[in-house]
Amino acid sequence: MSNRPIIALDFSSKEEVTDFLTKFPATEALYVKVGMELFYQEGPEIVKSLKAAGHSVFLDLKLHDIPNTVEHAMKGLAKLGVDMTNVHAAGGIQMMAAAKRGLEAGKPTGNPTPVLIAVTQLTSTSEAEMQQEQLIKVSLEESVQHYAKCAETAGLDGVVCSALEVEAIKKKTSADFVCLTPGIRPAGSAVGDQKRVMTPAQAAAIGSTYIVVGRPITQAEDPYQAYSAIKKEWNGEK
Ligand code: C5P
């Protein structure tokens, strides 16, 4: 289990990110998530500047293309020094294995290979949509378990999943298979558009490896205080 909750930097400009980070002590090394919204505006430079400031970066771009393209794209992302990144499991075992090769080839000398995880079924996909649009005839849970197993077979470290899926996934994978879970809300905070949420303590209890938290920190009046409280709860501290 990683002791730092990952903060989702769901902003669209470097200025907003810089402004947000001034609310934390300069010495506090954070683990942040950069997604498509920010990356497609600010490009690789945003990752480089976060790394230069001492933060860890999960680059959430969910790659999904032919294996050769994904391998070369991952080689480039690894050169940025990202700590974790991801692909869609629907791209297939060959594509996932190619992604891992790309990360291994591109990582800076002396750095560990970035953690590579897969998206199984998007949590925005319902079972009915999956069955009717993807023509997958099993249950959503079975599809998620199957994709997680494929990710493990391809040599990936784990998956992004709902905290409610962790138990089912761990039944099919090794105990140390990474489950990174968004949809986390401290007790009493606004749920927003998330439908099925868990508290940091609940996520820790069911075996999440990493939690991703966005608005409860980014929209808080005092983001550092909100982050510290979530971190304490996640680590089981009083
Ligand atoms: O603000 P909030 O805590 O809901 O943000 C959660 C973050 O995790 C967002 O960046 C969101 O896109 C991401 N995410 C999610 N559910 C998934 C996958 C990613 O909420 N299944």
GROMACS .gro file of C-alpha atoms and ligand atoms in nm:
model
  259
    1MET     CA    1   0.000   0.000   0.000
    2SER     CA    2   0.130   0.343  -0.094
    3ASN     CA    3   0.113   0.581   0.200
    4ARG     CA    4   0.039   0.892  -0.009
    5PRO     CA    5  -0.308   0.940  -0.157
    6ILE     CA    6  -0.271   1.040  -0.524
    7ILE     CA    7  -0.415   1.386  -0.591
    8ALA     CA    8  -0.600   1.417  -0.925
    9LEU     CA    9  -0.481   1.743  -1.082
   10ASP     CA   10  -0.799   1.790  -1.284
   11PHE     CA   11  -0.707   2.138  -1.406
   12SER     CA   12  -0.667   2.265  -1.761
   13SER     CA   13  -0.367   2.494  -1.725
   14LYS     CA   14  -0.025   2.507  -1.565
   15GLU     CA   15  -0.125   2.832  -1.389
   16GLU     CA   16  -0.408   2.658  -1.204
   17VAL     CA   17  -0.175   2.374  -1.104
   18THR     CA   18   0.092   2.615  -0.980
   19ASP     CA   19  -0.167   2.811  -0.783
   20PHE     CA   20  -0.302   2.490  -0.627
   21LEU     CA   21   0.044   2.363  -0.530
   22THR     CA   22   0.128   2.687  -0.347
   23LYS     CA   23  -0.126   2.574  -0.086
   24PHE     CA   24   0.111   2.291   0.018
   25PRO     CA   25   0.440   2.326   0.207
   26ALA     CA   26   0.723   2.347  -0.048
   27THR     CA   27   0.893   2.049   0.116
   28GLU     CA   28   0.589   1.819   0.085
   29ALA     CA   29   0.656   1.567  -0.194
   30LEU     CA   30   0.317   1.477  -0.337
   31TYR     CA   31   0.193   1.197  -0.565
   32VAL     CA   32  -0.020   1.358  -0.835
   33LYS     CA   33  -0.227   1.236  -1.127
   34VAL     CA   34  -0.204   1.417  -1.459
   35GLY     CA   35  -0.486   1.324  -1.694
   36MET     CA   36  -0.584   1.403  -2.051
   37GLU     CA   37  -0.736   1.741  -1.968
   38LEU     CA   38  -0.409   1.884  -1.839
   39PHE     CA   39  -0.168   1.688  -2.059
   40TYR     CA   40  -0.336   1.782  -2.386
   41GLN     CA   41  -0.313   2.150  -2.293
   42GLU     CA   42   0.030   2.168  -2.135
   43GLY     CA   43   0.209   1.869  -2.288
   44PRO     CA   44   0.517   1.687  -2.156
   45GLU     CA   45   0.650   2.005  -1.992
   46ILE     CA   46   0.392   1.982  -1.713
   47VAL     CA   47   0.519   1.635  -1.622
   48LYS     CA   48   0.880   1.751  -1.632
   49SER     CA   49   0.808   2.048  -1.407
   50LEU     CA   50   0.618   1.838  -1.151
   51LYS     CA   51   0.904   1.588  -1.144
   52ALA     CA   52   1.159   1.869  -1.111
   53ALA     CA   53   0.964   1.996  -0.808
   54GLY     CA   54   1.007   1.655  -0.642
   55HIS     CA   55   0.658   1.512  -0.695
   56SER     CA   56   0.568   1.161  -0.814
   57VAL     CA   57   0.349   1.151  -1.125
   58PHE     CA   58   0.081   0.907  -1.238
   59LEU     CA   59   0.022   0.993  -1.604
   60ASP     CA   60  -0.334   0.881  -1.674
   61LEU     CA   61  -0.359   0.876  -2.054
   62LYS     CA   62  -0.520   0.530  -2.099
   63LEU     CA   63  -0.335   0.430  -2.416
   64HIS     CA   64  -0.519   0.201  -2.659
   65ASP     CA   65  -0.371   0.144  -3.007
   66ILE     CA   66  -0.176  -0.119  -3.200
   67PRO     CA   67   0.113  -0.273  -3.000
   68ASN     CA   68   0.391  -0.106  -3.202
   69THR     CA   69   0.242   0.242  -3.156
   70VAL     CA   70   0.180   0.190  -2.784
   71GLU     CA   71   0.532   0.054  -2.732
   72HIS     CA   72   0.691   0.363  -2.886
   73ALA     CA   73   0.454   0.603  -2.713
   74MET     CA   74   0.535   0.442  -2.377
   75LYS     CA   75   0.906   0.469  -2.445
   76GLY     CA   76   0.859   0.845  -2.480
   77LEU     CA   77   0.644   0.875  -2.167
   78ALA     CA   78   0.899   0.677  -1.963
   79LYS     CA   79   1.169   0.925  -2.067
   80LEU     CA   80   0.970   1.196  -1.887
   81GLY     CA   81   1.033   1.009  -1.562
   82VAL     CA   82   0.668   0.921  -1.492
   83ASP     CA   83   0.619   0.693  -1.190
   84MET     CA   84   0.301   0.525  -1.310
   85THR     CA   85   0.094   0.515  -1.629
   86ASN     CA   86  -0.184   0.310  -1.787
   87VAL     CA   87  -0.345   0.144  -2.090
   88HIS     CA   88  -0.685  -0.002  -2.177
   89ALA     CA   89  -0.692  -0.379  -2.121
   90ALA     CA   90  -0.925  -0.402  -2.422
   91GLY     CA   91  -0.617  -0.334  -2.638
   92GLY     CA   92  -0.514  -0.694  -2.571
   93ILE     CA   93  -0.236  -0.890  -2.403
   94GLN     CA   94   0.008  -0.821  -2.688
   95MET     CA   95  -0.054  -0.449  -2.662
   96MET     CA   96  -0.014  -0.448  -2.284
   97ALA     CA   97   0.313  -0.645  -2.307
   98ALA     CA   98   0.435  -0.398  -2.571
   99ALA     CA   99   0.350  -0.109  -2.339
  100LYS     CA  100   0.563  -0.265  -2.068
  101ARG     CA  101   0.855  -0.316  -2.310
  102GLY     CA  102   0.832   0.049  -2.408
  103LEU     CA  103   0.848   0.163  -2.046
  104GLU     CA  104   1.146  -0.061  -1.975
  105ALA     CA  105   1.329   0.073  -2.282
  106GLY     CA  106   1.256   0.439  -2.212
  107LYS     CA  107   1.299   0.473  -1.835
  108PRO     CA  108   1.589   0.691  -1.723
  109THR     CA  109   1.895   0.487  -1.617
  110GLY     CA  110   1.880   0.398  -1.249
  111ASN     CA  111   1.503   0.457  -1.221
  112PRO     CA  112   1.266   0.167  -1.150
  113THR     CA  113   1.032   0.074  -1.437
  114PRO     CA  114   0.717   0.288  -1.402
  115VAL     CA  115   0.419   0.106  -1.252
  116LEU     CA  116   0.191   0.000  -1.539
  117ILE     CA  117  -0.176  -0.059  -1.478
  118ALA     CA  118  -0.477  -0.131  -1.700
  119VAL     CA  119  -0.826   0.009  -1.721
  120THR     CA  120  -1.066  -0.288  -1.733
  121GLN     CA  121  -1.421  -0.171  -1.799
  122LEU     CA  122  -1.462   0.203  -1.746
  123THR     CA  123  -1.668   0.259  -1.433
  124SER     CA  124  -1.895   0.479  -1.647
  125THR     CA  125  -1.994   0.168  -1.849
  126SER     CA  126  -2.303  -0.015  -1.725
  127GLU     CA  127  -2.350  -0.390  -1.759
  128ALA     CA  128  -2.632  -0.331  -2.011
  129GLU     CA  129  -2.413  -0.103  -2.225
  130MET     CA  130  -2.126  -0.352  -2.214
  131GLN     CA  131  -2.352  -0.638  -2.321
  132GLN     CA  132  -2.537  -0.448  -2.593
  133GLU     CA  133  -2.258  -0.231  -2.736
  134GLN     CA  134  -1.949  -0.448  -2.686
  135LEU     CA  135  -2.144  -0.775  -2.731
  136ILE     CA  136  -1.978  -0.913  -2.416
  137LYS     CA  137  -2.229  -1.161  -2.280
  138VAL     CA  138  -2.088  -1.221  -1.931
  139SER     CA  139  -2.152  -1.008  -1.622
  140LEU     CA  140  -1.964  -0.682  -1.572
  141GLU     CA  141  -1.783  -0.840  -1.278
  142GLU     CA  142  -1.665  -1.135  -1.487
  143SER     CA  143  -1.546  -0.901  -1.761
  144VAL     CA  144  -1.351  -0.691  -1.510
  145GLN     CA  145  -1.198  -1.006  -1.356
  146HIS     CA  146  -1.107  -1.141  -1.700
  147TYR     CA  147  -0.939  -0.817  -1.810
  148ALA     CA  148  -0.749  -0.803  -1.478
  149LYS     CA  149  -0.623  -1.157  -1.538
  150CYS     CA  150  -0.518  -1.060  -1.894
  151ALA     CA  151  -0.328  -0.761  -1.752
  152GLU     CA  152  -0.147  -0.987  -1.506
  153THR     CA  153  -0.065  -1.235  -1.785
  154ALA     CA  154   0.083  -0.949  -1.990
  155GLY     CA  155   0.314  -0.864  -1.698
  156LEU     CA  156   0.133  -0.552  -1.580
  157ASP     CA  157   0.139  -0.448  -1.216
  158GLY     CA  158  -0.234  -0.405  -1.171
  159VAL     CA  159  -0.554  -0.227  -1.266
  160VAL     CA  160  -0.755   0.089  -1.209
  161CYS     CA  161  -1.086  -0.017  -1.058
  162SER     CA  162  -1.376   0.079  -0.838
  163ALA     CA  163  -1.303   0.007  -0.473
  164LEU     CA  164  -1.610  -0.216  -0.489
  165GLU     CA  165  -1.433  -0.441  -0.742
  166VAL     CA  166  -1.112  -0.498  -0.547
  167GLU     CA  167  -1.224  -0.817  -0.371
  168ALA     CA  168  -1.349  -0.982  -0.691
  169ILE     CA  169  -1.027  -0.891  -0.875
  170LYS     CA  170  -0.799  -1.023  -0.600
  171LYS     CA  171  -0.980  -1.360  -0.620
  172LYS     CA  172  -0.834  -1.403  -0.969
  173THR     CA  173  -0.491  -1.242  -0.933
  174SER     CA  174  -0.191  -1.256  -0.701
  175ALA     CA  175  -0.233  -1.085  -0.364
  176ASP     CA  176   0.016  -0.810  -0.455
  177PHE     CA  177  -0.164  -0.717  -0.779
  178VAL     CA  178  -0.210  -0.340  -0.769
  179CYS     CA  179  -0.566  -0.205  -0.736
  180LEU     CA  180  -0.574   0.173  -0.779
  181THR     CA  181  -0.910   0.310  -0.678
  182PRO     CA  182  -1.073   0.648  -0.749
  183GLY     CA  183  -1.421   0.734  -0.620
  184ILE     CA  184  -1.294   0.809  -0.269
  185ARG     CA  185  -1.481   1.044  -0.039
  186PRO     CA  186  -1.406   1.118   0.327
  187ALA     CA  187  -1.718   1.066   0.540
  188GLY     CA  188  -1.949   1.367   0.515
  189SER     CA  189  -1.795   1.522   0.201
  190ALA     CA  190  -1.978   1.598  -0.127
  191VAL     CA  191  -2.009   1.294  -0.355
  192GLY     CA  192  -2.043   1.504  -0.676
  193ASP     CA  193  -2.095   1.287  -0.986
  194GLN     CA  194  -1.938   0.977  -0.831
  195LYS     CA  195  -2.205   0.715  -0.770
  196ARG     CA  196  -2.041   0.441  -0.568
  197VAL     CA  197  -1.791   0.583  -0.322
  198MET     CA  198  -1.581   0.458  -0.031
  199THR     CA  199  -1.398   0.640   0.246
  200PRO     CA  200  -1.016   0.622   0.262
  201ALA     CA  201  -1.039   0.387   0.563
  202GLN     CA  202  -1.282   0.155   0.383
  203ALA     CA  203  -1.059   0.150   0.073
  204ALA     CA  204  -0.760   0.058   0.291
  205ALA     CA  205  -0.960  -0.217   0.463
  206ILE     CA  206  -1.068  -0.384   0.136
  207GLY     CA  207  -0.714  -0.388  -0.002
  208SER     CA  208  -0.675  -0.087  -0.235
  209THR     CA  209  -0.307  -0.029  -0.313
  210TYR     CA  210  -0.344   0.337  -0.412
  211ILE     CA  211  -0.634   0.580  -0.378
  212VAL     CA  212  -0.693   0.870  -0.618
  213VAL     CA  213  -0.868   1.174  -0.473
  214GLY     CA  214  -0.963   1.483  -0.670
  215ARG     CA  215  -1.230   1.733  -0.568
  216PRO     CA  216  -1.231   1.661  -0.192
  217ILE     CA  217  -0.877   1.807  -0.201
  218THR     CA  218  -0.870   2.038  -0.506
  219GLN     CA  219  -1.196   2.213  -0.416
  220ALA     CA  220  -1.135   2.226  -0.039
  221GLU     CA  221  -1.104   2.560   0.133
  222ASP     CA  222  -0.775   2.438   0.279
  223PRO     CA  223  -0.638   2.172   0.041
  224TYR     CA  224  -0.339   2.086   0.261
  225GLN     CA  225  -0.559   2.028   0.562
  226ALA     CA  226  -0.799   1.814   0.353
  227TYR     CA  227  -0.508   1.617   0.206
  228SER     CA  228  -0.350   1.560   0.549
  229ALA     CA  229  -0.679   1.434   0.697
  230ILE     CA  230  -0.734   1.194   0.404
  231LYS     CA  231  -0.375   1.074   0.425
  232LYS     CA  232  -0.411   1.004   0.798
  233GLU     CA  233  -0.735   0.813   0.749
  234TRP     CA  234  -0.584   0.612   0.459
  235ASN     CA  235  -0.285   0.520   0.679
  236GLY     CA  236  -0.504   0.426   0.975
  237GLU     CA  237  -0.365   0.704   1.195
  238LYS     CA  238  -0.576   0.881   1.451
  239C5P     O1  239  -1.281   1.452  -0.800
  239C5P     P1  240  -1.277   1.303  -0.787
  239C5P     O2  241  -1.220   1.255  -0.656
  239C5P     O3  242  -1.409   1.238  -0.821
  239C5P     O4  243  -1.173   1.260  -0.900
  239C5P     C1  244  -1.141   1.128  -0.926
  239C5P     C2  245  -1.041   1.119  -1.037
  239C5P     O5  246  -1.029   0.983  -1.076
  239C5P     C3  247  -1.077   1.196  -1.165
  239C5P     O6  248  -0.955   1.236  -1.227
  239C5P     C4  249  -1.147   1.092  -1.248
  239C5P     O7  250  -1.139   1.116  -1.386
  239C5P     C5  251  -1.068   0.966  -1.212
  239C5P     N1  252  -1.137   0.841  -1.234
  239C5P     C6  253  -1.259   0.810  -1.172
  239C5P     N2  254  -1.317   0.688  -1.196
  239C5P     C7  255  -1.258   0.600  -1.276
  239C5P     C8  256  -1.137   0.629  -1.337
  239C5P     C9  257  -1.079   0.752  -1.312
  239C5P     O8  258  -1.311   0.890  -1.097
  239C5P     N3  259  -1.314   0.483  -1.292
   0.00000   0.00000   0.00000
